[in-house]
Coordinates of C-alpha atoms and ligand atoms in Angstrom, one line a residue:
M405 CA -54.6 117.8 49.1
N406 CA -52.2 114.5 48.6
L407 CA -50.3 114.0 51.4
A408 CA -46.4 113.0 50.5
N409 CA -44.4 110.5 51.8
Y410 CA -41.1 111.9 52.9
I411 CA -38.7 108.8 51.3
E412 CA -35.1 109.0 50.2
D413 CA -35.0 112.7 51.8
K414 CA -37.3 113.6 49.1
W415 CA -41.2 114.5 49.4
Q416 CA -43.0 112.0 47.1
E417 CA -46.6 112.2 46.2
G418 CA -47.7 108.1 45.7
S419 CA -49.9 107.3 42.6
G420 CA -53.0 106.3 42.1
G421 CA -56.6 107.0 43.9
G422 CA -55.1 106.6 47.9
V423 CA -56.9 106.6 50.7
P424 CA -59.7 109.2 52.1
L425 CA -58.9 110.9 55.5
V426 CA -62.2 112.4 56.5
D427 CA -63.3 114.7 59.4
P428 CA -65.3 112.2 61.9
V429 CA -67.5 115.1 62.7
T430 CA -68.9 115.5 59.5
G431 CA -67.5 112.8 57.3
E432 CA -66.2 115.6 54.8
E433 CA -62.6 114.2 53.3
L434 CA -59.9 116.5 53.6
A435 CA -57.0 114.6 52.4
R436 CA -55.5 111.5 50.2
A437 CA -52.5 109.6 51.1
S438 CA -51.1 106.8 48.8
A439 CA -47.7 104.8 48.7
E440 CA -48.3 103.4 45.6
G441 CA -45.7 103.2 43.4
I442 CA -43.2 104.0 46.1
D443 CA -39.7 101.6 45.6
I444 CA -39.9 100.9 49.7
G445 CA -37.4 98.4 49.3
A446 CA -35.0 100.7 47.9
A447 CA -36.0 103.3 50.5
L448 CA -35.5 100.8 53.2
R449 CA -32.3 100.4 51.2
Y450 CA -31.5 104.2 51.5
A451 CA -32.7 104.3 55.2
R452 CA -30.2 101.5 56.1
D453 CA -27.3 103.0 54.5
T454 CA -27.5 106.7 54.6
G455 CA -29.3 107.4 58.1
G456 CA -27.3 104.4 60.0
P457 CA -23.9 105.3 59.2
N458 CA -24.7 109.0 59.7
L459 CA -26.9 108.7 63.6
R460 CA -24.0 106.1 64.1
A461 CA -21.3 109.0 63.7
M462 CA -22.7 110.8 66.0
T463 CA -22.6 110.1 70.3
Y464 CA -25.9 109.5 72.5
S465 CA -25.5 113.0 73.7
E466 CA -25.4 114.7 70.2
R467 CA -28.6 112.4 68.8
A468 CA -30.0 113.5 72.6
A469 CA -29.7 117.0 70.8
L470 CA -31.5 116.6 67.5
L471 CA -34.2 115.4 69.8
K472 CA -34.6 118.5 72.1
A473 CA -34.1 120.4 68.5
A474 CA -37.2 118.4 67.2
A475 CA -39.1 118.7 70.1
D476 CA -38.9 122.4 70.3
V477 CA -39.7 123.0 66.4
L478 CA -43.0 120.6 67.4
S479 CA -43.8 123.1 70.3
A480 CA -43.2 126.2 68.5
N481 CA -46.1 124.3 66.1
R482 CA -48.8 122.8 68.5
D483 CA -51.8 124.6 68.2
R484 CA -51.3 123.5 64.4
Y485 CA -51.3 120.2 65.3
N486 CA -54.3 120.4 67.7
D487 CA -56.6 121.9 64.9
I488 CA -55.2 118.8 62.4
S489 CA -56.4 116.7 65.8
L490 CA -59.6 118.1 65.8
R491 CA -60.3 118.1 62.2
N492 CA -59.2 114.6 61.3
S493 CA -59.6 113.0 64.5
G494 CA -62.8 114.8 66.1
A495 CA -60.2 115.5 68.9
T496 CA -61.2 117.7 72.4
K497 CA -58.7 119.7 73.6
A498 CA -58.3 117.2 76.4
D499 CA -57.7 114.3 73.6
C500 CA -55.4 117.0 72.1
R501 CA -53.1 116.8 75.1
F502 CA -52.8 113.6 75.6
D503 CA -52.0 112.6 71.9
V504 CA -50.0 116.0 70.7
D505 CA -48.3 117.1 74.0
G506 CA -48.0 113.4 74.8
G507 CA -46.3 112.7 71.8
I508 CA -43.4 115.9 72.3
G509 CA -43.0 115.3 76.2
T510 CA -41.7 112.0 75.0
L511 CA -39.3 113.4 73.2
K512 CA -38.0 115.9 75.8
Y513 CA -37.9 113.2 78.3
Y514 CA -35.4 110.9 76.1
A515 CA -33.5 114.0 75.0
A516 CA -33.1 114.4 78.9
L517 CA -31.8 111.4 79.2
G518 CA -29.5 110.6 76.2
R519 CA -28.1 114.3 77.6
G520 CA -26.9 111.5 80.5
L521 CA -25.3 109.0 78.1
G522 CA -22.8 112.0 77.1
D523 CA -20.0 111.8 74.7
N524 CA -20.4 107.6 74.2
R525 CA -21.4 105.8 71.0
L526 CA -21.4 102.3 73.1
L527 CA -23.5 101.3 76.7
M528 CA -21.9 99.1 78.7
E529 CA -23.9 97.6 81.5
P530 CA -22.5 97.5 85.1
G531 CA -20.4 94.8 86.8
S532 CA -18.1 92.1 85.6
D533 CA -17.7 88.1 86.0
Q534 CA -14.4 86.4 86.6
L535 CA -14.2 83.5 84.2
S536 CA -10.7 82.4 85.4
K537 CA -8.7 81.5 88.5
D538 CA -6.6 84.6 89.2
G539 CA -9.4 87.1 87.9
G540 CA -7.7 88.3 85.2
F541 CA -10.1 87.0 82.6
E542 CA -13.5 88.2 82.8
S543 CA -16.7 89.4 81.1
A544 CA -19.2 92.4 80.6
H545 CA -21.9 92.9 78.7
I546 CA -21.6 96.1 76.0
L547 CA -24.5 97.1 73.8
T548 CA -24.2 98.5 70.4
P549 CA -26.8 99.7 68.4
T550 CA -28.2 97.3 65.3
H551 CA -27.0 98.3 62.2
G552 CA -30.6 97.9 60.3
V553 CA -33.5 100.2 60.0
A554 CA -36.6 100.2 62.8
V555 CA -39.5 99.9 61.1
H556 CA -42.3 101.7 63.1
I557 CA -46.0 100.6 62.5
N558 CA -48.0 102.5 64.1
A559 CA -52.0 102.6 64.7
F560 CA -54.5 105.4 63.7
N561 CA -55.3 106.5 67.4
F562 CA -52.3 107.8 68.1
P563 CA -50.3 110.0 65.4
S564 CA -48.4 112.2 67.4
W565 CA -47.5 110.0 70.7
G566 CA -47.5 106.9 68.5
L567 CA -44.6 108.3 66.2
W568 CA -42.7 110.1 68.7
E569 CA -42.2 107.5 71.3
K570 CA -40.6 104.9 68.7
M571 CA -38.6 107.5 66.8
A572 CA -37.1 109.2 70.4
V573 CA -36.0 105.9 71.0
S574 CA -34.7 105.0 68.1
L575 CA -33.1 108.3 67.2
L576 CA -31.6 108.2 70.0
S577 CA -30.2 105.1 69.5
G578 CA -28.6 105.9 66.5
V579 CA -31.1 103.7 64.2
P580 CA -32.9 105.4 61.7
A581 CA -36.5 104.9 61.9
F582 CA -39.1 104.1 58.7
A583 CA -42.4 105.2 60.1
K584 CA -45.4 103.9 58.5
A585 CA -48.7 105.7 59.8
A586 CA -52.1 104.7 60.1
A587 CA -53.6 105.8 56.5
A588 CA -56.7 106.9 58.6
T589 CA -54.6 109.8 60.6
S590 CA -51.6 110.3 59.2
W591 CA -52.2 114.0 58.2
L592 CA -50.9 114.7 61.7
S593 CA -47.8 112.4 61.2
Q594 CA -46.9 114.0 58.0
A595 CA -47.5 118.0 59.1
M596 CA -45.2 116.9 62.1
V597 CA -42.0 115.2 60.2
H598 CA -42.4 117.6 57.5
D599 CA -41.6 120.8 59.7
V600 CA -38.5 118.7 62.0
V601 CA -37.4 117.5 58.3
E602 CA -37.8 121.5 57.0
A603 CA -36.0 122.5 60.1
G604 CA -33.0 120.8 58.8
I605 CA -32.4 118.9 62.1
L606 CA -31.9 115.3 61.3
P607 CA -29.0 114.1 59.3
P608 CA -30.3 112.2 55.7
G609 CA -31.2 109.0 56.1
A610 CA -32.3 109.2 59.7
V611 CA -36.0 109.4 59.4
S612 CA -38.4 108.2 56.7
L613 CA -42.8 108.0 56.7
I614 CA -45.3 106.1 54.5
C615 CA -48.7 107.8 55.2
A616 CA -50.7 104.5 53.7
G617 CA -49.6 101.6 52.5
G618 CA -46.6 99.9 52.9
H619 CA -48.4 96.5 53.2
D620 CA -45.4 94.9 52.1
L621 CA -43.0 95.9 54.4
M622 CA -42.1 92.9 55.9
E623 CA -40.0 92.0 52.2
Y624 CA -37.8 93.8 52.5
L625 CA -36.4 93.4 55.8
E626 CA -33.1 92.1 56.3
P627 CA -30.6 91.2 59.3
G628 CA -30.2 93.9 62.0
D629 CA -33.2 95.1 61.2
V630 CA -36.1 95.8 63.9
V631 CA -39.8 96.2 64.0
A632 CA -42.0 98.0 66.3
F633 CA -45.6 97.6 65.5
T634 CA -48.8 98.8 67.4
G635 CA -52.2 97.9 66.0
S636 CA -54.6 94.8 66.8
A637 CA -53.6 91.5 67.4
D638 CA -54.5 90.1 63.9
T639 CA -52.8 92.0 62.3
A640 CA -49.8 92.2 64.3
A641 CA -50.1 87.9 64.2
G642 CA -49.9 88.3 60.0
L643 CA -46.6 90.6 59.8
R644 CA -45.1 88.7 62.8
G645 CA -45.6 85.5 61.0
H646 CA -44.2 86.5 57.5
P647 CA -41.6 84.5 56.1
R648 CA -38.7 86.9 56.1
V649 CA -39.2 88.2 60.2
S650 CA -38.5 84.2 60.9
A651 CA -36.2 83.7 58.6
N652 CA -33.4 86.9 59.4
G653 CA -34.1 86.4 62.7
I654 CA -35.8 90.2 62.7
R655 CA -36.2 91.4 66.4
F656 CA -40.7 92.4 66.4
N657 CA -42.4 94.4 69.1
V658 CA -45.9 94.2 69.5
E659 CA -47.4 96.4 71.3
A660 CA -51.9 95.4 70.6
D661 CA -55.3 95.8 72.0
S662 CA -56.1 94.6 75.6
L663 CA -59.1 94.3 78.2
N664 CA -57.5 96.5 80.8
A665 CA -59.3 96.1 84.1
A666 CA -59.6 98.3 87.6
V667 CA -60.2 96.5 90.5
L668 CA -61.9 98.2 93.1
G669 CA -61.0 96.5 96.5
P670 CA -63.0 94.9 99.2
D671 CA -61.8 97.7 101.7
A672 CA -63.1 100.5 98.6
A673 CA -66.8 100.8 99.9
P674 CA -68.5 103.7 98.3
G675 CA -68.1 106.9 99.8
T676 CA -64.1 106.1 100.4
P677 CA -61.3 108.1 98.6
E678 CA -60.5 105.0 96.9
C679 CA -64.2 103.9 95.1
D680 CA -64.3 107.8 94.1
A681 CA -61.0 107.7 92.5
L682 CA -62.4 104.4 91.0
V683 CA -65.3 106.2 89.8
R684 CA -63.3 109.2 88.4
E685 CA -60.8 107.4 86.3
V686 CA -63.6 104.8 85.3
R687 CA -65.4 107.9 83.2
R688 CA -62.0 109.3 82.1
E689 CA -60.8 106.5 80.7
M690 CA -64.3 105.7 78.9
T691 CA -64.6 109.2 77.1
L692 CA -61.0 110.3 76.4
K693 CA -60.4 109.8 72.9
A694 CA -63.4 108.8 72.9
G695 CA -62.4 105.5 74.8
Q696 CA -60.1 104.7 71.5
K697 CA -57.2 104.0 74.0
C698 CA -55.2 100.4 73.6
T699 CA -55.4 101.3 77.5
A700 CA -58.5 102.1 78.3
I701 CA -60.7 100.8 80.8
R702 CA -62.5 98.4 79.3
R703 CA -63.4 95.9 83.0
I704 CA -64.5 97.1 86.0
L705 CA -64.2 94.6 89.0
A706 CA -65.9 95.8 92.0
P707 CA -66.7 93.7 95.4
A708 CA -71.2 92.4 95.1
A709 CA -71.4 94.5 98.1
H710 CA -71.2 97.6 96.6
I711 CA -71.5 96.8 92.9
D712 CA -75.0 98.6 92.7
A713 CA -73.8 101.6 94.2
V714 CA -71.0 101.6 92.5
Q715 CA -73.1 100.9 88.9
S716 CA -75.1 104.1 89.8
T717 CA -72.4 106.9 90.6
L718 CA -70.9 105.9 87.7
A719 CA -74.4 105.6 85.4
E720 CA -75.3 109.0 86.9
Q721 CA -71.4 110.7 86.0
L722 CA -71.1 109.4 82.3
A723 CA -75.3 110.9 81.5
G724 CA -73.5 114.0 82.4
V725 CA -70.9 113.7 79.5
T726 CA -71.6 115.6 76.0
V727 CA -70.8 114.3 73.2
G728 CA -70.8 115.9 69.7
D729 CA -68.6 118.4 67.4
P730 CA -65.6 119.2 69.8
R731 CA -65.5 123.2 68.3
N732 CA -68.2 123.2 70.9
D733 CA -66.8 124.2 74.4
K734 CA -69.3 121.8 75.9
V735 CA -68.4 119.0 74.1
R736 CA -66.5 116.1 76.6
M737 CA -66.3 113.6 73.7
G738 CA -65.6 113.5 70.5
P739 CA -66.8 110.9 67.3
L740 CA -64.7 107.9 66.9
V741 CA -62.3 108.0 64.0
N742 CA -64.8 106.7 61.0
K743 CA -67.2 105.1 60.1
A744 CA -65.5 102.0 59.4
Q745 CA -64.9 102.1 63.8
Q746 CA -68.3 103.1 64.3
S747 CA -69.1 100.0 62.5
A748 CA -66.9 98.0 64.3
A749 CA -67.9 99.3 67.8
R750 CA -71.1 97.9 67.1
E751 CA -70.7 94.8 66.0
G752 CA -68.6 94.4 69.4
L753 CA -71.2 95.6 71.5
E754 CA -73.3 93.2 70.1
L755 CA -70.9 90.2 70.9
L756 CA -70.8 91.7 74.3
K757 CA -74.3 92.0 75.1
R758 CA -74.3 88.3 74.9
D759 CA -73.0 88.1 78.4
A760 CA -74.2 91.9 79.6
R761 CA -77.1 93.7 79.5
V762 CA -76.7 97.3 78.5
V763 CA -76.9 100.0 81.8
I764 CA -76.4 103.1 79.8
G765 CA -75.7 103.7 76.4
G766 CA -75.8 101.3 73.8
S767 CA -78.2 103.1 71.3
D768 CA -78.0 105.2 68.4
D769 CA -80.5 107.3 69.6
F770 CA -78.8 109.8 71.6
E771 CA -78.0 113.5 72.0
L772 CA -75.4 115.0 70.0
L773 CA -74.1 118.7 70.2
D774 CA -74.0 120.4 66.7
A775 CA -73.4 117.2 64.6
D776 CA -75.8 115.1 62.8
P777 CA -75.7 111.5 63.6
G778 CA -76.1 110.5 59.9
R779 CA -72.8 112.1 59.6
G780 CA -70.7 111.4 61.7
A781 CA -68.9 108.7 63.2
F782 CA -70.4 109.4 67.2
F783 CA -71.0 106.4 69.4
P784 CA -72.9 106.0 72.7
V785 CA -70.6 105.8 76.0
T786 CA -71.9 102.6 77.1
L787 CA -71.6 101.1 80.5
L788 CA -72.6 96.9 80.5
R789 CA -73.4 95.3 83.6
C790 CA -72.3 91.1 83.7
D791 CA -73.5 89.5 86.3
D792 CA -71.4 86.4 86.2
P793 CA -68.1 87.0 85.1
A794 CA -67.0 83.8 85.5
A795 CA -69.5 82.0 83.0
A796 CA -68.4 85.1 80.5
D797 CA -66.4 84.8 77.3
S798 CA -67.3 88.0 75.5
V799 CA -66.1 90.4 78.2
H800 CA -63.2 88.8 78.3
D801 CA -62.5 88.9 74.7
V802 CA -63.6 91.5 72.7
E803 CA -62.2 94.6 72.9
V804 CA -64.8 97.6 71.8
F805 CA -62.6 100.2 70.6
G806 CA -64.7 102.5 71.7
P807 CA -66.6 104.5 74.9
V808 CA -67.6 101.1 76.2
A809 CA -66.5 99.1 79.6
T810 CA -68.3 96.5 81.5
L811 CA -69.1 96.2 85.0
M812 CA -68.4 92.6 86.9
P813 CA -69.2 91.7 90.1
Y814 CA -67.3 89.6 92.6
D815 CA -67.1 87.8 96.1
R816 CA -63.7 86.8 97.4
P817 CA -60.7 88.6 95.8
G818 CA -59.5 85.6 93.9
E819 CA -62.3 85.8 91.6
A820 CA -61.7 89.4 90.5
F821 CA -58.0 88.3 90.0
A822 CA -58.8 85.2 88.1
A823 CA -61.3 87.2 86.2
T824 CA -58.8 90.1 85.6
A825 CA -56.5 87.2 84.1
R826 CA -59.3 85.9 81.4
G827 CA -57.8 89.4 79.5
R828 CA -54.8 86.5 78.2
G829 CA -52.7 89.4 78.9
S830 CA -53.4 93.1 79.5
L831 CA -51.2 96.4 79.3
V832 CA -52.7 97.7 82.4
S833 CA -54.4 97.5 85.4
S834 CA -55.1 99.9 88.4
V835 CA -56.3 98.8 91.7
F836 CA -58.0 101.1 94.2
T837 CA -57.8 100.0 97.5
A838 CA -55.8 101.4 101.0
D839 CA -55.6 97.9 102.2
Q840 CA -52.1 97.0 101.6
D841 CA -52.4 93.3 101.8
F842 CA -54.7 93.2 99.1
A843 CA -52.7 95.6 97.4
L844 CA -49.6 93.1 97.4
E845 CA -52.4 89.9 96.8
A846 CA -53.6 92.1 93.9
A847 CA -49.4 92.7 92.3
T848 CA -48.8 89.2 93.3
A849 CA -51.8 87.6 91.3
L850 CA -52.0 90.4 88.5
G851 CA -48.0 90.9 87.8
P852 CA -47.6 88.0 85.3
W853 CA -51.0 89.1 82.8
H854 CA -49.8 92.9 83.2
G855 CA -47.4 95.5 82.0
R856 CA -47.9 98.2 84.2
L857 CA -50.2 98.3 87.3
A858 CA -51.6 101.2 89.3
L859 CA -52.0 100.8 93.3
I860 CA -54.3 103.3 93.8
D861 CA -55.4 104.8 97.8
G862 CA -56.4 108.0 98.6
S863 CA -53.0 109.5 99.4
V864 CA -52.1 109.2 95.3
A865 CA -55.4 109.1 93.6
E866 CA -54.5 113.2 92.7
A867 CA -51.0 112.6 91.6
N868 CA -51.8 109.6 89.9
P869 CA -51.2 110.9 86.1
G870 CA -54.3 108.5 85.4
H871 CA -54.3 105.0 84.1
G872 CA -54.2 104.8 80.7
V873 CA -51.6 107.5 80.9
V874 CA -48.3 105.9 79.6
M875 CA -45.0 107.3 81.4
P876 CA -42.4 107.2 79.5
Q877 CA -39.8 106.4 82.6
C878 CA -42.2 103.3 83.1
T879 CA -42.4 100.3 80.4
H880 CA -45.1 99.9 78.0
G881 CA -46.8 96.7 76.8
G882 CA -48.1 93.9 78.1
P883 CA -47.7 89.7 77.8
G884 CA -50.0 87.5 76.0
R885 CA -52.6 89.4 74.2
A886 CA -51.7 92.7 74.5
G887 CA -48.5 91.2 72.4
G888 CA -45.6 90.5 74.4
G889 CA -43.8 93.5 74.1
E890 CA -41.9 96.7 75.9
E891 CA -41.3 100.4 74.8
L892 CA -40.3 102.9 77.0
G893 CA -39.4 102.4 80.3
G894 CA -36.4 104.8 80.7
L895 CA -33.3 103.8 79.3
R896 CA -34.3 100.3 79.0
A897 CA -36.0 100.9 76.3
L898 CA -32.7 101.4 74.3
R899 CA -32.3 97.7 74.4
F900 CA -34.8 96.9 71.9
Y901 CA -32.4 98.9 69.2
H902 CA -28.9 97.9 70.9
Q903 CA -27.0 94.0 70.1
R904 CA -26.3 93.2 73.5
T905 CA -22.8 91.3 73.1
A906 CA -20.9 89.2 75.7
V907 CA -17.2 90.6 75.7
Q908 CA -14.7 88.2 77.3
A909 CA -11.2 89.8 77.9
G910 CA -8.7 90.8 80.6
S911 CA -9.6 93.1 83.0
G912 CA -7.5 96.2 82.0
S913 CA -9.0 95.4 78.5
L914 CA -12.9 95.7 80.0
E915 CA -12.1 98.7 82.5
A916 CA -10.8 100.4 79.3
L917 CA -13.8 99.6 77.5
R918 CA -15.9 100.7 80.3
A919 CA -13.6 104.7 80.3
R920 CA -15.3 104.7 76.9
A921 CA -19.1 103.3 77.3
A922 CA -22.1 104.8 79.2
D923 CA -23.5 102.9 82.2
Y924 CA -26.6 101.5 80.4
Ligands
NAP1809 P1 -54.6 97.4 62.5 O1 -55.3 97.7 61.8 O2 -54.1 96.2 63.3 O3 -53.7 99.1 62.2 C1 -52.4 99.0 62.9 C2 -51.2 99.4 62.0 O4 -50.6 98.1 60.9 C3 -52.1 100.6 60.7 O5 -50.7 101.9 60.5 C4 -52.2 99.7 58.8 O6 -51.6 101.0 58.1 C5 -50.6 98.8 59.7 N1 -50.7 97.7 58.3 C6 -52.5 96.9 58.3 N2 -52.0 95.6 57.7 C7 -50.9 96.2 57.2 C8 -49.5 95.3 56.7 N3 -50.0 93.7 55.7 N4 -47.8 95.4 56.7 C9 -47.8 96.3 57.3 N5 -48.9 97.1 57.7 C10 -49.9 96.9 57.9 O7 -55.0 98.4 64.2 P2 -56.0 100.1 64.1 O8 -56.9 99.6 63.5 O9 -54.6 101.2 63.2 O10 -55.2 100.3 65.9 C11 -56.3 100.1 66.6 C12 -55.7 99.1 67.5 O11 -54.4 99.2 68.2 C13 -56.0 98.7 68.7 O12 -56.9 97.5 68.7 C14 -55.6 99.1 70.0 O13 -55.6 98.7 70.8 C15 -54.7 99.0 69.6 N6 -53.6 100.1 69.7 C16 -52.7 99.4 70.7 C17 -51.4 100.2 71.2 C18 -50.5 99.5 72.1 O14 -49.1 100.8 72.6 N7 -50.5 98.9 72.8 C19 -51.4 101.5 71.0 C20 -52.3 102.5 70.2 C21 -53.4 101.0 69.4 P3 -52.7 101.1 57.2 O15 -53.7 102.4 58.3 O16 -52.5 101.5 55.8 O17 -54.4 99.8 57.2

């Protein structure tokens, strides 16, 4: 099967051999993806010139209705998407909920939010400032959709959620989306876009998709275009540094990797609900999607007095995780996405071992259910221990994109916060404590280094959707190494796809404008 790209409102196959997509359990080739021979410059121009005007002619509530209709189509075909995820990503049922349902849920959330913006075509910030002594001349800020195309570059680990969380916001804003899927898992993105397109929901030019290639995308960017990138920090640095990005003042959002942490408070002794919650969360984060989540917990900071007890409980729980073919219901963790990722994880683990010792896992000799280790891309659940985090480097620096985390002790809270900050900017950290003073101290110390913090005491441990779950209500992204980007976060996300303009005018004019704008 050759996956066709959706370009200029037509399904077009690329030329050449393309990139193989494989079943990571068996190594069997499932499909090929190529965008070779596609004129990317013309494709972007079409999206800009056709999709842009079509979307901007609609109001926010009309575009919100498109999102709702797309979500309904996707919901109706959910079982097929789960099957593709199982075959192309080795996803368990829980992994599918995260990616497939996460994408559909985010679309529905923005559909509901967009309905609230009403029949308007521009947004306006609340309030105004007086610019003249008599108060008759004022300023206020409006936001209008950018007249460009939104290039969305996605990572392999979220072919559904990554695609729709970006498209939802861009389409609601009135900006056509040009998605570039990560080749390895592009089948799911392609199947979903195919169903939405064939349902005839979207106006011409509103969406485009390439399943592979497109590595020359930056060459064709024009003023007004924006880029939302998700992937590794290295790729991000190369693309963000492209001369055309700086020459054209292209807004460029980066969601990159990060060394997220879980911090156990000094009060959270073994047996407390907070300590139990940390252990549950670490187990879930390490094994869900086989640890291939940008938000997964990579480092665990525990008080020195409790670390041995935490370690033995965690090791016991992780040892009970069944790894193998997710077609078997007993399997709790599937493989990594392919052999290349398996090799990368092995290399990363060797680097971590310079500073840490293996508690469990770490070896290729582990039990698999219904799978052949030679053919599949499996990786063992691996817990490491580093006793001197202040002197260590690799544990704060190397993201092993798999089921791997490192446990580290601290004596004073300042040491835990300093160690967490050594990640040089992360997407999310969770702090498990019932001590509100410690929680406040943690929020103040960790805030500057994180896009999101979860402060978990026993009373919210059950309600917490999970450290790694990106809720559309909350900003997603992190400073520094994590890319410095921001996505989602309710209406805040629309800002990226809009130009903010200060309007200086008489009070009457501003009031008339406000009557025709949605509150932002
Ligand atoms: P990657 O190798 O950096 O690739 C990311 C995307 O960039 C892919 O679609 C890739 O396409 C594309 N790409 C590579 N070179 C390009 C170029 N020259 N021009 C245009 N596009 C180019 O990352 P990955 O291996 O897919 O994803 C794993 C990483 O993503 C992890 O480090 C993870 O932490 C991070 N991640 C972050 C988030 C977040 O929200 N912060 C979410 C998920 C993943 P090809 O497939 O065609 O190479």
